[in-house]
XYZ file of C-alpha atoms in Angstrom:
100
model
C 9.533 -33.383 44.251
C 6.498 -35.505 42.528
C 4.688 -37.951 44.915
C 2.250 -40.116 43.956
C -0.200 -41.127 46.490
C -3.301 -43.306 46.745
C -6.637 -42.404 46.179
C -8.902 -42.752 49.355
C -5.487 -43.891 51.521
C -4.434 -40.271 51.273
C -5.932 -39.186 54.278
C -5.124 -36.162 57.285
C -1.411 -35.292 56.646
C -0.461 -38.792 55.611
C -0.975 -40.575 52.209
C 0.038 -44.177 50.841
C 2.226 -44.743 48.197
C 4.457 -47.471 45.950
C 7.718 -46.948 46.063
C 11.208 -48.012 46.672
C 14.255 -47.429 48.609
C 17.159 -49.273 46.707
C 17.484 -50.503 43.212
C 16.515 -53.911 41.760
C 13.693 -55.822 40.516
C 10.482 -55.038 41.284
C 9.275 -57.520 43.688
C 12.376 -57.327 45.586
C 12.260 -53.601 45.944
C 8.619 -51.935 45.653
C 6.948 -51.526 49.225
C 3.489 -50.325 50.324
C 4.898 -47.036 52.369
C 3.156 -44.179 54.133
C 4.376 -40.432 53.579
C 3.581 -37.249 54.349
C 1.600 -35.411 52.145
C 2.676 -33.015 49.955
C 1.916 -29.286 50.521
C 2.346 -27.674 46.741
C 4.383 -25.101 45.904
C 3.367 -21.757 44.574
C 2.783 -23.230 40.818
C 2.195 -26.987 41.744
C -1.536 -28.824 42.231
C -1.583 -31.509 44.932
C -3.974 -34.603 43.521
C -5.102 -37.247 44.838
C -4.666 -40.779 42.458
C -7.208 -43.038 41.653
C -5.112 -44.597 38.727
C -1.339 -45.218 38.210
C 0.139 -46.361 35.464
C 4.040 -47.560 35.349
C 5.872 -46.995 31.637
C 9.098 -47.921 30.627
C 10.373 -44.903 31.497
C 9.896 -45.986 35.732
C 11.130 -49.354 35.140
C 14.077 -48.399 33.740
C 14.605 -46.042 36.096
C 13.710 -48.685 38.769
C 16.517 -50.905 37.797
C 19.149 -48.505 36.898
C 22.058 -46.671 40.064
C 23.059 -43.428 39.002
C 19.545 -42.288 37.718
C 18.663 -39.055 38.439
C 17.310 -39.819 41.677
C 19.103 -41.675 44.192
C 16.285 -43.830 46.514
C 16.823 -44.380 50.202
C 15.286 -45.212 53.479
C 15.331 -41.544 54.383
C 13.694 -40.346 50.749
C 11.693 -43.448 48.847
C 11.693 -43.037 45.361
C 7.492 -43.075 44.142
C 7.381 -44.714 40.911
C 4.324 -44.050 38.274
C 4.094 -40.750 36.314
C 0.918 -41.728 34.392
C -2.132 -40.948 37.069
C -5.302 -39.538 37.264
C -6.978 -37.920 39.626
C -8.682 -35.068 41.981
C -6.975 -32.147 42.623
C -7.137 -31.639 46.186
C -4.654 -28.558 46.425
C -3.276 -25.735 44.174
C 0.009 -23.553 44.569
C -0.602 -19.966 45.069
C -0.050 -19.257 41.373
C -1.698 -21.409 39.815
C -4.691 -20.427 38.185
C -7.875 -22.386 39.323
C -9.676 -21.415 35.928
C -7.704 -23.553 33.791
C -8.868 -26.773 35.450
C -13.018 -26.234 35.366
């Protein structure tokens, strides 16, 4: 699963993020929500945002039930697949070269 998080908010084992836990419009359902950070996987990097960007591709996917992800209270859906960052983290198999 892809979280986003936010920047200097992601702190200790806890970070900030956008997201949402229903479908609708965006000021109805986009909420400031804290969850735990992510630990990556064996070939995924764990970074740290300081820009987001949201494209058509999250609105749309914002507004739309029966997406490929469903969002609830137990699971909030983080919107905004444009970022850049810091890596803080990288998967066991991921080679550390490639990003100096």
């Amino acid at each position: 699963a892809v979280r986003m998080g936010v920047g200097d908010d992601a702190v200790g084992e806890k970070m900030k993020a956008v997201a949402q836990t229903e479908y609708g419009a965006a000021a109805d359902v986009l909420k400031v929500v804290e969850l735990a950070k992510p630990t990556p996987g064996e070939y995924d990097l764990v970074v740290s945002n300081k820009a987001a960007g949201v494209n058509p591709v999250d609105y749309k996917i914002r507004q739309a039930p029966g997406g490929p992800v469903t969002p609830s209270q137990a699971e909030p859906m983080v919107l905004g697949w444009d970022a850049a960052g810091v890596i803080e983290a990288l998967g066991a198999k991921v080679d550390a070269s490639k990003f100096k």
